[in-house]
Coordinates of C-alpha atoms in Angstrom, one line a residue:
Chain L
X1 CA 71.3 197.1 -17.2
X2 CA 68.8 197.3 -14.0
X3 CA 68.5 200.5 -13.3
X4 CA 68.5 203.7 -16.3
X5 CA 67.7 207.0 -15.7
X6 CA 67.6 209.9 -18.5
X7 CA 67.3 213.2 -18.5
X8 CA 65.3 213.3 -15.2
X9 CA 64.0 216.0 -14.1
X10 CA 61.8 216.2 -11.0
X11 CA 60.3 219.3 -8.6
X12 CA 59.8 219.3 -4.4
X13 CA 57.6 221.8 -3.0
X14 CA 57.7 224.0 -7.2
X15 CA 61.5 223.9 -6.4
X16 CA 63.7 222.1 -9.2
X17 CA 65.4 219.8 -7.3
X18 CA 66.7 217.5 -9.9
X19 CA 67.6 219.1 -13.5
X20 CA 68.2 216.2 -16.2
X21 CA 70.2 213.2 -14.4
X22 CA 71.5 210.4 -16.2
X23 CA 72.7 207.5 -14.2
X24 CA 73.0 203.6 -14.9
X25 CA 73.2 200.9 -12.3
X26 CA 74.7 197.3 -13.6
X27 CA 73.1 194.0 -12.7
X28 CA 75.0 192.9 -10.1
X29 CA 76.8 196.7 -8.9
X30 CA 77.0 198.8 -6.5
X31 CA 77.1 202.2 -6.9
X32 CA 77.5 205.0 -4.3
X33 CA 75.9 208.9 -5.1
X34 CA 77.6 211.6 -3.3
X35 CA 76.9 214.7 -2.6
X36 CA 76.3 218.0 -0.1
X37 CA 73.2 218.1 1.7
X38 CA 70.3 219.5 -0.7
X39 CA 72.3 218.7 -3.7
X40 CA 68.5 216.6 -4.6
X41 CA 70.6 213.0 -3.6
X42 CA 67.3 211.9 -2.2
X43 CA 65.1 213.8 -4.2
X44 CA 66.6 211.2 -6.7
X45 CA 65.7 208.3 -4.6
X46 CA 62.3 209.6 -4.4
X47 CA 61.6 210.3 -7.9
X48 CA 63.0 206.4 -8.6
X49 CA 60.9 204.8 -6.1
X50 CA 57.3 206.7 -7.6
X51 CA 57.0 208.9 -4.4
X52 CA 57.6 212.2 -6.1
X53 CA 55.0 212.7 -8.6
X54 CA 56.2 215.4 -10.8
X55 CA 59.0 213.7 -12.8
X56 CA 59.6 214.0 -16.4
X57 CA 62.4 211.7 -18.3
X58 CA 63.4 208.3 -18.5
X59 CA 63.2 205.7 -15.6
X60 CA 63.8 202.5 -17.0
X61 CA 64.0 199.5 -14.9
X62 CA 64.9 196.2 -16.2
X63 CA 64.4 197.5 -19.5
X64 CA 61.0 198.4 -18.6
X65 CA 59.2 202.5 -18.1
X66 CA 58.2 202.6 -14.8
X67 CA 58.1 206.4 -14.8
X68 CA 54.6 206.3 -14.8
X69 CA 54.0 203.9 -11.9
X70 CA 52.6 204.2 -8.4
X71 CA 55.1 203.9 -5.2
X72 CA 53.8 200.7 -4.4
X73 CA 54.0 199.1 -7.8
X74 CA 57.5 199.9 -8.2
X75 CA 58.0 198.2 -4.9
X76 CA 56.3 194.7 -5.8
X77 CA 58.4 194.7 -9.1
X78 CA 61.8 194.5 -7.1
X79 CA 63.1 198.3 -6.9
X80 CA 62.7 198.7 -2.8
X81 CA 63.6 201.6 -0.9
X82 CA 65.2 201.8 2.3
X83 CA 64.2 205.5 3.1
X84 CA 66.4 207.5 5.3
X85 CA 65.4 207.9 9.0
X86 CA 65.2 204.0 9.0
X87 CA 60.8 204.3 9.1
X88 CA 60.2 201.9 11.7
X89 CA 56.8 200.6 12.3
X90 CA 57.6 201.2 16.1
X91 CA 54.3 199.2 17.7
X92 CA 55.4 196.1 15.5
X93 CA 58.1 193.8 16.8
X94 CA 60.8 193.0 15.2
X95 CA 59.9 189.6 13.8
X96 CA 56.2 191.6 12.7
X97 CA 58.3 194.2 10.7
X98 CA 59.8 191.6 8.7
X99 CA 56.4 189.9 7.8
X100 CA 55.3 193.1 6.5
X101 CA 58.3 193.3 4.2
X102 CA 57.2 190.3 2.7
X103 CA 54.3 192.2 1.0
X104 CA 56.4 193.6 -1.4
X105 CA 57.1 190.6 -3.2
X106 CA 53.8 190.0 -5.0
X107 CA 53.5 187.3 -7.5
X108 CA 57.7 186.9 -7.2
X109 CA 59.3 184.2 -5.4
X110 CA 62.2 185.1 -3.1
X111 CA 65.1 182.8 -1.5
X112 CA 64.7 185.8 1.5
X113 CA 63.0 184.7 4.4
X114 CA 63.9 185.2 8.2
X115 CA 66.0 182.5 8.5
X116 CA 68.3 184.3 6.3
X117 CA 67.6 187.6 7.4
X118 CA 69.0 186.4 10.8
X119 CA 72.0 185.3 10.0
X120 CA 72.6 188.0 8.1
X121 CA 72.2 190.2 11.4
X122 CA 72.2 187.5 14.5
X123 CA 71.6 190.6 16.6
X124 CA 67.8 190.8 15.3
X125 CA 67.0 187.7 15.8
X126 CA 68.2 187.8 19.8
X127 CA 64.8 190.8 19.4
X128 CA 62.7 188.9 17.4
X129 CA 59.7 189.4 20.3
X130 CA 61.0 192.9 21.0
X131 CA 59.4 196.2 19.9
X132 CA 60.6 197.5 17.4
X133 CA 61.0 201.2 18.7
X134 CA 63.5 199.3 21.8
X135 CA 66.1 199.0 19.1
X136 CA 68.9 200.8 18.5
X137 CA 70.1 203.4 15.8
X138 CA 71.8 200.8 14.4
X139 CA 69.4 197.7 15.0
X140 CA 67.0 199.9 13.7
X141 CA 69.0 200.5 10.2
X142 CA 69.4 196.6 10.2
X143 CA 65.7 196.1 10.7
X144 CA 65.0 198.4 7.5
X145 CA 67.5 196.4 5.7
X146 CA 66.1 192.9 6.8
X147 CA 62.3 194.2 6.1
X148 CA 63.5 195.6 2.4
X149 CA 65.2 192.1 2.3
X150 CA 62.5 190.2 3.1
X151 CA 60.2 191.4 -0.2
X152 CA 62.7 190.2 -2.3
X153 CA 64.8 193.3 -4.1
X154 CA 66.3 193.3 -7.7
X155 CA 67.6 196.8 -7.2
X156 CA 68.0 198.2 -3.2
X157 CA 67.9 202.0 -2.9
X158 CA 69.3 203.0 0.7
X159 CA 69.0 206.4 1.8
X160 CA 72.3 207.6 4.2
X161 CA 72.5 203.9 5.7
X162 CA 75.0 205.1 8.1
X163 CA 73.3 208.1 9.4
X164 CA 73.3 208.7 13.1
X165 CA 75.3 205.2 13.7
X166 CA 78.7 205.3 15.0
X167 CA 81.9 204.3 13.2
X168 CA 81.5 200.3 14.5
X169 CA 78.1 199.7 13.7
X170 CA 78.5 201.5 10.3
X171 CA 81.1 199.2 9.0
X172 CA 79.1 196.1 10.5
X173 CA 76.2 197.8 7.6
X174 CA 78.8 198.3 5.2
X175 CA 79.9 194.5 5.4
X176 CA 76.6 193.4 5.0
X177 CA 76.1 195.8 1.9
X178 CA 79.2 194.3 0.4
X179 CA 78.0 190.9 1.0
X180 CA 75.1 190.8 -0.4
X181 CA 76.5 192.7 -3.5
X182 CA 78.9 190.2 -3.7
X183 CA 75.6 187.6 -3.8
X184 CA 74.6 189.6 -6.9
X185 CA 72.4 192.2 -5.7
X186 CA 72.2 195.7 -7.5
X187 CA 72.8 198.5 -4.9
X188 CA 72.5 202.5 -5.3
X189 CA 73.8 203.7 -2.2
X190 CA 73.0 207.6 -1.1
X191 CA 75.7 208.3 1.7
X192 CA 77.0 211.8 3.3
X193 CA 79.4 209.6 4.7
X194 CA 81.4 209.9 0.8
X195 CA 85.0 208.4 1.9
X196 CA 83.2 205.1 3.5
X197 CA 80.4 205.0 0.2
X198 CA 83.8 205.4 -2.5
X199 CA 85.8 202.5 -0.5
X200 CA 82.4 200.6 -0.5
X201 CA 81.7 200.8 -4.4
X202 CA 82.9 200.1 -7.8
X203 CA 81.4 203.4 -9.3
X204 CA 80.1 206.3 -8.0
X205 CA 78.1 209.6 -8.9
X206 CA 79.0 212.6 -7.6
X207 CA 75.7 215.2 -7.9
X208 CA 75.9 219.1 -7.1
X209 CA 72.4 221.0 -7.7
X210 CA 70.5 218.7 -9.0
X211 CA 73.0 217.4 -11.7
X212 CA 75.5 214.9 -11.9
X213 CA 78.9 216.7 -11.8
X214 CA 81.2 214.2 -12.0
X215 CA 81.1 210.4 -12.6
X216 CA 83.5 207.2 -12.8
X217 CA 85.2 204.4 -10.9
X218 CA 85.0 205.3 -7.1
X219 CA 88.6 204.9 -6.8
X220 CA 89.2 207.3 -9.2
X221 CA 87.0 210.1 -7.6
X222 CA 88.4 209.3 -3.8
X223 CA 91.5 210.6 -5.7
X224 CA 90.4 213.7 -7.7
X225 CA 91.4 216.7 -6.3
X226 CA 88.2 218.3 -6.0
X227 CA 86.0 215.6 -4.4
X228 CA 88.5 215.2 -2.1
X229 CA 88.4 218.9 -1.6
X230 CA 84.6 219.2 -1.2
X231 CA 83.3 215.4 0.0
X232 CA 85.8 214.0 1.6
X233 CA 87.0 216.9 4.0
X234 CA 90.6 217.5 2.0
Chain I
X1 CA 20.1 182.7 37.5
X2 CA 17.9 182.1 34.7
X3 CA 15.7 185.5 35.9
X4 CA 18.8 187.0 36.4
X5 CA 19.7 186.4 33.3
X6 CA 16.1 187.6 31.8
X7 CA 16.7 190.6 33.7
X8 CA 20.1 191.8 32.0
X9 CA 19.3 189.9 28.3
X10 CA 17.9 193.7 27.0
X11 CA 21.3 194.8 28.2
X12 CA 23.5 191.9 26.4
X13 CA 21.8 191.9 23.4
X14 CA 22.1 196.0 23.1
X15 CA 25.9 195.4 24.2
X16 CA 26.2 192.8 21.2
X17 CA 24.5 195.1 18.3
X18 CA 26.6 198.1 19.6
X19 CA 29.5 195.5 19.5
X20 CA 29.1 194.8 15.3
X21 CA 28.6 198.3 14.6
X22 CA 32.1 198.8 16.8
X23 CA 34.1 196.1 14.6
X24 CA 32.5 198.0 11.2
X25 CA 34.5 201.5 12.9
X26 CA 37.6 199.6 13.9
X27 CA 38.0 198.0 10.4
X28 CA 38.1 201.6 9.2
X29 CA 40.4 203.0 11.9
X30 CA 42.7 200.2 11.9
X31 CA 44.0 201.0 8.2
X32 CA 44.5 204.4 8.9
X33 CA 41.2 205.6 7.3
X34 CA 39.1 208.4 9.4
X35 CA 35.8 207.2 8.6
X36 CA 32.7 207.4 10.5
X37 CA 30.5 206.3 8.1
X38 CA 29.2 203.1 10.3
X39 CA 26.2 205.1 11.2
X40 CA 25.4 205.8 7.5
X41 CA 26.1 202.0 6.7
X42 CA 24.0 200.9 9.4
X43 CA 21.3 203.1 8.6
X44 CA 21.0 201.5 4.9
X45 CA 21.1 197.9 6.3
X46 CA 18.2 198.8 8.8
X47 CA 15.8 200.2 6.1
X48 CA 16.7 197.4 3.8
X49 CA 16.0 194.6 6.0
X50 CA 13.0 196.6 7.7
X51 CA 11.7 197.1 4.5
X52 CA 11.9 193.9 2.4
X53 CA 10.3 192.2 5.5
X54 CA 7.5 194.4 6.5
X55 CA 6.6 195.3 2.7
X56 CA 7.8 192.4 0.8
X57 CA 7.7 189.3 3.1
X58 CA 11.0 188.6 2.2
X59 CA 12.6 185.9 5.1
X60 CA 14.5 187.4 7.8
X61 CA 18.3 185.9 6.8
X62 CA 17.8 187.2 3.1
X63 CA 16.9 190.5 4.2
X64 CA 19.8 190.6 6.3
X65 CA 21.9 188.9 4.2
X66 CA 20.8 191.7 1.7
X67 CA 21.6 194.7 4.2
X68 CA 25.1 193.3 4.6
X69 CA 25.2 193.7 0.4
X70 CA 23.8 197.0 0.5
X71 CA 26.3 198.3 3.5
X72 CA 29.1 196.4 1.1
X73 CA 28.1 198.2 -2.4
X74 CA 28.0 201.1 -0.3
X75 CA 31.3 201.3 1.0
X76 CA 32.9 200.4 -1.7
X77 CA 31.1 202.9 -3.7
X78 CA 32.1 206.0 -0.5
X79 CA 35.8 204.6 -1.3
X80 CA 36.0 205.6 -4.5
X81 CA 35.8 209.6 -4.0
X82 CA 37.4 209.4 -1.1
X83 CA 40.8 208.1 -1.8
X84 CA 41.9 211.6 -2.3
X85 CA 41.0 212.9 1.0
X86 CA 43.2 211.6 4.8
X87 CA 43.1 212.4 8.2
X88 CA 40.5 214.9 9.4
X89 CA 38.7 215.9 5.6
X90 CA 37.8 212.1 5.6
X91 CA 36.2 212.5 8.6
X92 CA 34.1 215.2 7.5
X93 CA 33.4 213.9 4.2
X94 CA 32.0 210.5 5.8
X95 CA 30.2 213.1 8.5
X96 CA 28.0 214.6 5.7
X97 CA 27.6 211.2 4.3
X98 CA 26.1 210.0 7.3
X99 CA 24.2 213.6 7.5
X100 CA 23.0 213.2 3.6
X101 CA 21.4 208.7 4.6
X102 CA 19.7 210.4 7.4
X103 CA 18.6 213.9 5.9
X104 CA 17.2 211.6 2.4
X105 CA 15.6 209.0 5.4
X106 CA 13.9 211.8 7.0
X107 CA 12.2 213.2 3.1
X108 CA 11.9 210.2 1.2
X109 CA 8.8 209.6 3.2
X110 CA 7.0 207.1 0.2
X111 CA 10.2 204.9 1.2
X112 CA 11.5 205.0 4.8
X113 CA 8.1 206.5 6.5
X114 CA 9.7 209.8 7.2
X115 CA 10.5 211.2 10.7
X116 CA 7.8 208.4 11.8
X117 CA 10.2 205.4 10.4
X118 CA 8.9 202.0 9.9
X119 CA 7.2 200.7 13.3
X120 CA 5.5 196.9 12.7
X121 CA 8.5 195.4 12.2
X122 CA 8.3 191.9 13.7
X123 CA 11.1 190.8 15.9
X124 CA 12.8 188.2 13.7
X125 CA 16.6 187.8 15.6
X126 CA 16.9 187.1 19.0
X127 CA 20.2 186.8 21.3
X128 CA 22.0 183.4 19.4
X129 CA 21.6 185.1 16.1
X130 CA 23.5 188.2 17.7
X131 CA 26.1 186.0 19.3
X132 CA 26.5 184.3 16.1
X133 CA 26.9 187.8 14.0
X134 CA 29.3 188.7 16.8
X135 CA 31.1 185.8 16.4
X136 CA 31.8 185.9 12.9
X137 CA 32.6 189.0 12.7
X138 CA 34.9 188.5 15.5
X139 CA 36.5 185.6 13.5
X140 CA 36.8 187.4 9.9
X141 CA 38.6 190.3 12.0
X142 CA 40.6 187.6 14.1
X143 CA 42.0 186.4 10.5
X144 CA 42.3 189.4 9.5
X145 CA 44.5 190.8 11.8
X146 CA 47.0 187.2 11.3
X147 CA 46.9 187.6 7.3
X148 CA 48.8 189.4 5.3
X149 CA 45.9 192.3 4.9
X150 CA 46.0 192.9 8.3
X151 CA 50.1 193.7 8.7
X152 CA 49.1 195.5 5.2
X153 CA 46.4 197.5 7.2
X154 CA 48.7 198.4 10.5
X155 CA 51.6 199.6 8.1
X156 CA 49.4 202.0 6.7
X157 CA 47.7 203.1 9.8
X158 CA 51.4 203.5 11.0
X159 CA 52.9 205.3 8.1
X160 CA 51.8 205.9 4.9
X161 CA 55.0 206.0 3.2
X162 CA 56.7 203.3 4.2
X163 CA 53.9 201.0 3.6
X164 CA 53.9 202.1 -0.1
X165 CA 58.3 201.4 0.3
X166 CA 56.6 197.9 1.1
X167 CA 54.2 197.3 -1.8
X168 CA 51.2 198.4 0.0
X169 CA 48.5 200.1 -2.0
X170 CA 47.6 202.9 -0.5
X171 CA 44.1 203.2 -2.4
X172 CA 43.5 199.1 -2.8
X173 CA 43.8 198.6 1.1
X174 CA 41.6 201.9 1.9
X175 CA 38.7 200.9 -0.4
X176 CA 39.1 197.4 1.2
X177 CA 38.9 199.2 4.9
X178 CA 35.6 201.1 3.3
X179 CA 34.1 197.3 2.1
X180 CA 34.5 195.6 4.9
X181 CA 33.4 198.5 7.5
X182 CA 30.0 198.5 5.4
X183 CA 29.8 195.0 5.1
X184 CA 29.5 195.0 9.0
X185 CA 27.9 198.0 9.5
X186 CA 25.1 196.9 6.8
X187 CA 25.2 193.0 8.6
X188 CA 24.3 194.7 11.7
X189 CA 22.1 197.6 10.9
X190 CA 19.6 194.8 9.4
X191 CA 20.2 192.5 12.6
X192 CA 19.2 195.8 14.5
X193 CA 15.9 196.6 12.9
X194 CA 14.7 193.1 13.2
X195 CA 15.2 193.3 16.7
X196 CA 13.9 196.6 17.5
X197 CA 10.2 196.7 16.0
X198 CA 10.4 200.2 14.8
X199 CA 13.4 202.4 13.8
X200 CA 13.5 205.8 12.8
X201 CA 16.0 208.6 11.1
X202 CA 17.2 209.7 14.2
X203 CA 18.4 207.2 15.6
X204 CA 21.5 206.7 13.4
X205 CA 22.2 210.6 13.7
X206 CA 25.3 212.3 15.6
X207 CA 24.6 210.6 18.5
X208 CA 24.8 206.9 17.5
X209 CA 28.2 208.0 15.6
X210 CA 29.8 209.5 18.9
X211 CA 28.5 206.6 20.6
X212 CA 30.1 204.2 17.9
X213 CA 33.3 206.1 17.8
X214 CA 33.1 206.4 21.4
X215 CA 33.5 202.5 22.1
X216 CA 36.5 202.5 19.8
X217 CA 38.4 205.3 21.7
X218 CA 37.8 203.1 25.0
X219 CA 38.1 200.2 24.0
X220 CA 41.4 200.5 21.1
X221 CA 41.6 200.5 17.4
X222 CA 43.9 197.7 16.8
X223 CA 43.2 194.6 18.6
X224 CA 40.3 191.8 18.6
X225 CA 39.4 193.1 22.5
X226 CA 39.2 196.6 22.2
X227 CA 35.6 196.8 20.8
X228 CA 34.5 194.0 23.7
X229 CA 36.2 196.6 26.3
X230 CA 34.9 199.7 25.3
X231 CA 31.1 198.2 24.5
X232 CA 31.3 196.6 27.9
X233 CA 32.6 200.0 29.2
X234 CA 29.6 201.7 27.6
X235 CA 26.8 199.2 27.7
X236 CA 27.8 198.7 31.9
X237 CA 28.3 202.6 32.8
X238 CA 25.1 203.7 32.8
X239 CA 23.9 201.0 35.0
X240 CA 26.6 201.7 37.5
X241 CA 26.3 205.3 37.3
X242 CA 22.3 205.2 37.7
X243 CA 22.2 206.8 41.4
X244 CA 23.4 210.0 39.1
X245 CA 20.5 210.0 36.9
X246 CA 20.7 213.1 34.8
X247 CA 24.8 213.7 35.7
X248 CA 25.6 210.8 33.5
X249 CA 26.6 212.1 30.5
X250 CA 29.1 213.6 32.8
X251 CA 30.1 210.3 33.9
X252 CA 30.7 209.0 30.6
X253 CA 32.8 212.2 29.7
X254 CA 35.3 212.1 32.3
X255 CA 35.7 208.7 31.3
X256 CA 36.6 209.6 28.5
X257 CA 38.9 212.4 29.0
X258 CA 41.0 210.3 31.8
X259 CA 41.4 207.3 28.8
X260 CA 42.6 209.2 26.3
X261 CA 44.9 210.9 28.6
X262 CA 46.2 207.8 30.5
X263 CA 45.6 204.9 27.8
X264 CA 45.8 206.7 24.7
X265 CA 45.3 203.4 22.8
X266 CA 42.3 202.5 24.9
X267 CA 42.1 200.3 27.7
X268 CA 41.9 196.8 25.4
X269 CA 45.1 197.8 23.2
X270 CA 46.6 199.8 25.7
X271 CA 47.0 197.5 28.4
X272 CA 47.9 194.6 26.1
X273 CA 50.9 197.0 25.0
X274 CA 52.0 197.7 28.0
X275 CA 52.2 194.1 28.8
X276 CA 53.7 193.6 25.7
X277 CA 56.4 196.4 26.5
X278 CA 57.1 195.6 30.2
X279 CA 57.8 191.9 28.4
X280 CA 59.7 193.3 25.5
X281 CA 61.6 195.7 27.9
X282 CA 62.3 192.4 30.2
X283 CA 63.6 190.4 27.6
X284 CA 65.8 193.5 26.0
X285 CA 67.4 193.5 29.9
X286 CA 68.2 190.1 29.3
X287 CA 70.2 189.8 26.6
X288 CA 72.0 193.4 27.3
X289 CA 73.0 191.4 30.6
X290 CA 73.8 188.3 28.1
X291 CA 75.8 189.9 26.0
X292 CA 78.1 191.4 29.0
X293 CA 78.5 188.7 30.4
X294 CA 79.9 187.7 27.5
X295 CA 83.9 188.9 27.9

């Protein structure tokens, strides 16, 4: 198992945003969690990736308790963030925001470099020299993906990769995301966008106020009556 | 040229201390840290090296060598309690630190002479030993800035949070920001009171900080140049301005305001961004044009 969370509860601002989840993520799946905005989706995210501080439970990953560890220690062991709003460092180019990335790898060894982050998205490496903040939405959300990428992830957390992009350049993420699932990477995937995340994944969580509400194969839940009622616009 | 050259060496040599203690602010501002604690850092490596020469006969380049220990113990030591604080609260915390080197220089008379200071210090460096403390400084932030610490230092400055999303240590990467700022500001507070004569309290007060921080704001926080550009800004001004005698200071602030407002970055890092834009913005032209040409 990479990724197992139990019983975690966490609080934003002394609000209870998260009330005892439990959610696995395989070695090599994908998994997509839905939910309305404010249901704590990101909150989640957070509380995984050691930026919110007041957690209790279980985080375990790759068998081992990082509950207790700073943001950027989580990072160097593999578990990387792709936080939503795509976080550009906008004064570095493009090729300089992948270098970064590389910090995150510590003492591991990586096959990622920018070779491969270029092919992966030819579009970036037509920018290379560029500023970053002359990219578009969508190069942008590339750029955060090539940068996570480029420290070498075990597990990749991404935060509403399609947000703001249109319909085009979100299936050109999407394909990407499949591939390099395909490849063997463990993906939890945090979308608004619940009919293209279910289509996108083998399983899927669907969370409501800070709890898991309903869980299973994501082909299953694009067909249950009432996620298609509430997520996927019935 | 060679009395030409007598005639301005006062000038270049100030230009060239006031350049080290720049490098020790930059350090600081480039990893996002709000310190102006050069003064206080400089202050320590004066009275060390003033006083293990003039009281202890210790050779000039181990009394400097020890300042640049002292300003390094020191900062690291400062980074400790202030890890907590960002932004604005750092500033003031490394404000009173500066207030507390000069209030305890000012009453530990037995020590540091009091308000007099220590005044028969021999003059020990002379311009080459400046140019070569410039230049090594200049090198270690040169490397700096193409290692890994230095894209380390500019995520952070940039944004906190996804610096941590990238394995940056927030804490690790400040306290190595406080080291290396008192390293240099230690280095070149012993260079400056073994080229001075006599130094006193005062002169590491509000005014030398402003002065400092000053050069930074001119000159930018982020590249190798800015430092040169706002020193040489601030070193020539008052030359040029000299018909204005007491109207100076007035000079220097309007200066100041119409940077900030029209280079924000300073004039080093600003205009090498806009270059760096107008070329980005050039390129981006080209391959949107590229591309539709492309059917």
């Amino acid at each position: 198992m990479k990724l197992s969370v139990r019983g975690l509860a966490a609080s934003y601002d002394g609000i209870k945003a998260l009330r005892g989840v439990d959610i696995d993520v395989g070695d090599a799946e994908m998994v997509a969690l839905i939910g309305a905005n404010g249901a704590g989706k990101s909150t989640l995210l957070n509380s995984l990736s050691g930026f919110v501080r007041q957690r209790s439970g279980e985080i375990r990953f790759e068998g081992q308790d990082i509950g207790r560890l700073d943001p950027h220690a989580i990072s160097r062991r593999g578990l990387l963030h792709v936080p939503e709003g795509r976080q550009m460092l906008s004064d570095m180019t493009v090729l300089e925001n992948l270098q970064v990335g590389v910090l995150a790898r510590g003492n591991r060894t990586s096959a990622w470099d920018e070779r491969k982050v270029f092919d992966l998205f030819p579009v970036l490496e037509e920018r290379k020299d560029l500023a970053a903040a002359t990219l578009s939405g969508g190069q942008q959300q590339m750029l955060a993906i090539g940068r996570a990428l480029m420290g070498g992830p075990r597990l990749l957390l991404l935060d509403e990769p399609s947000l703001g992009l249109s319909p085009l350049i979100t299936d050109q993420v999407f394909e990407v995301l499949e591939t390099l699932n395909r490849e063997g990477l463990a993906i939890l995937l945090v979308e608004q966008n619940a009919q293209r995340a279910l289509a996108a994944t083998s399983r899927a969580y669907v969370m409501e106020r800070g709890t898991i509400v309903a869980q299973g194969p994501s082909a299953e839940l694009a067909s249950n009556a009432s996620v298609i009622e509430h997520y996927l616009g019935g | 040229m060679m009395s030409y050259y007598q005639a301005y060496q006062p000038i270049i040599d100030f230009f060239l201390l006031n350049l080290g203690f720049a490098y020790s602010q930059q350090v600081a501002l480039r990893a996002g840290v709000f310190s102006v604690a050069t003064a206080g850092f400089g202050a320590l490596g004066a009275y060390a090296s003033a006083i293990l020469v003039t009281r202890m006969g210790i050779s000039p380049a181990l009394a400097i060598a020890t300042a640049t220990l002292v300003g390094t113990a020191v900062g690291f030591l400062l980074s400790v309690p202030l890890a907590r604080l960002r932004g604005v609260f750092q500033a003031i915390a490394t404000l009173a630190f500066v207030e507390v080197i000069v209030s305890f220089l000012y009453y530990a008379e037995g020590i540091t002479g009091g308000a007099i200071g220590i005044n028969n210090i021999p003059r020990m460096v002379s311009t080459p030993a400046l140019l070569a403390a410039v230049a090594a400084v200049m090198y270690v932030t040169w490397a700096i800035g193409r290692s890994g610490v230095g894209r380390a230092f500019d995520a952070l400055r940039q944004d906190e949070t996804v610096a941590a999303c990238l394995g940056v240590s927030i804490r690790n990467y400040h306290a190595l920001a406080f080291v290396l700022s008192g390293a240099i500001g230690g280095l070149f507070g012993g260079l400056q009171s073994l080229y001075v004569f006599s130094i006193e309290p005062g002169q590491f007060g509000f005014g030398f900080m402003v002065a400092i921080l000053t050069a930074i704001v001119l000159g930018g926080r982020g590249t190798l140049i800015g430092p040169v550009a706002g020193c040489a800004i601030l070193a020539l001004l008052p030359e040029i301005a000299r018909p204005l005698a007491e109207n100076r200071p007035l000079v220097n602030g309007v200066i100041l305001i119409a940077v900030i407002i029209y280079l924000p970055q300073g004039v080093g890092d600003g205009l090498l961004l806009q270059w760096r834009n107008r070329r980005s913005a050039r390129r981006a032209r080209a391959i949107e044009e590229a591309s539709r040409a492309v059917p």
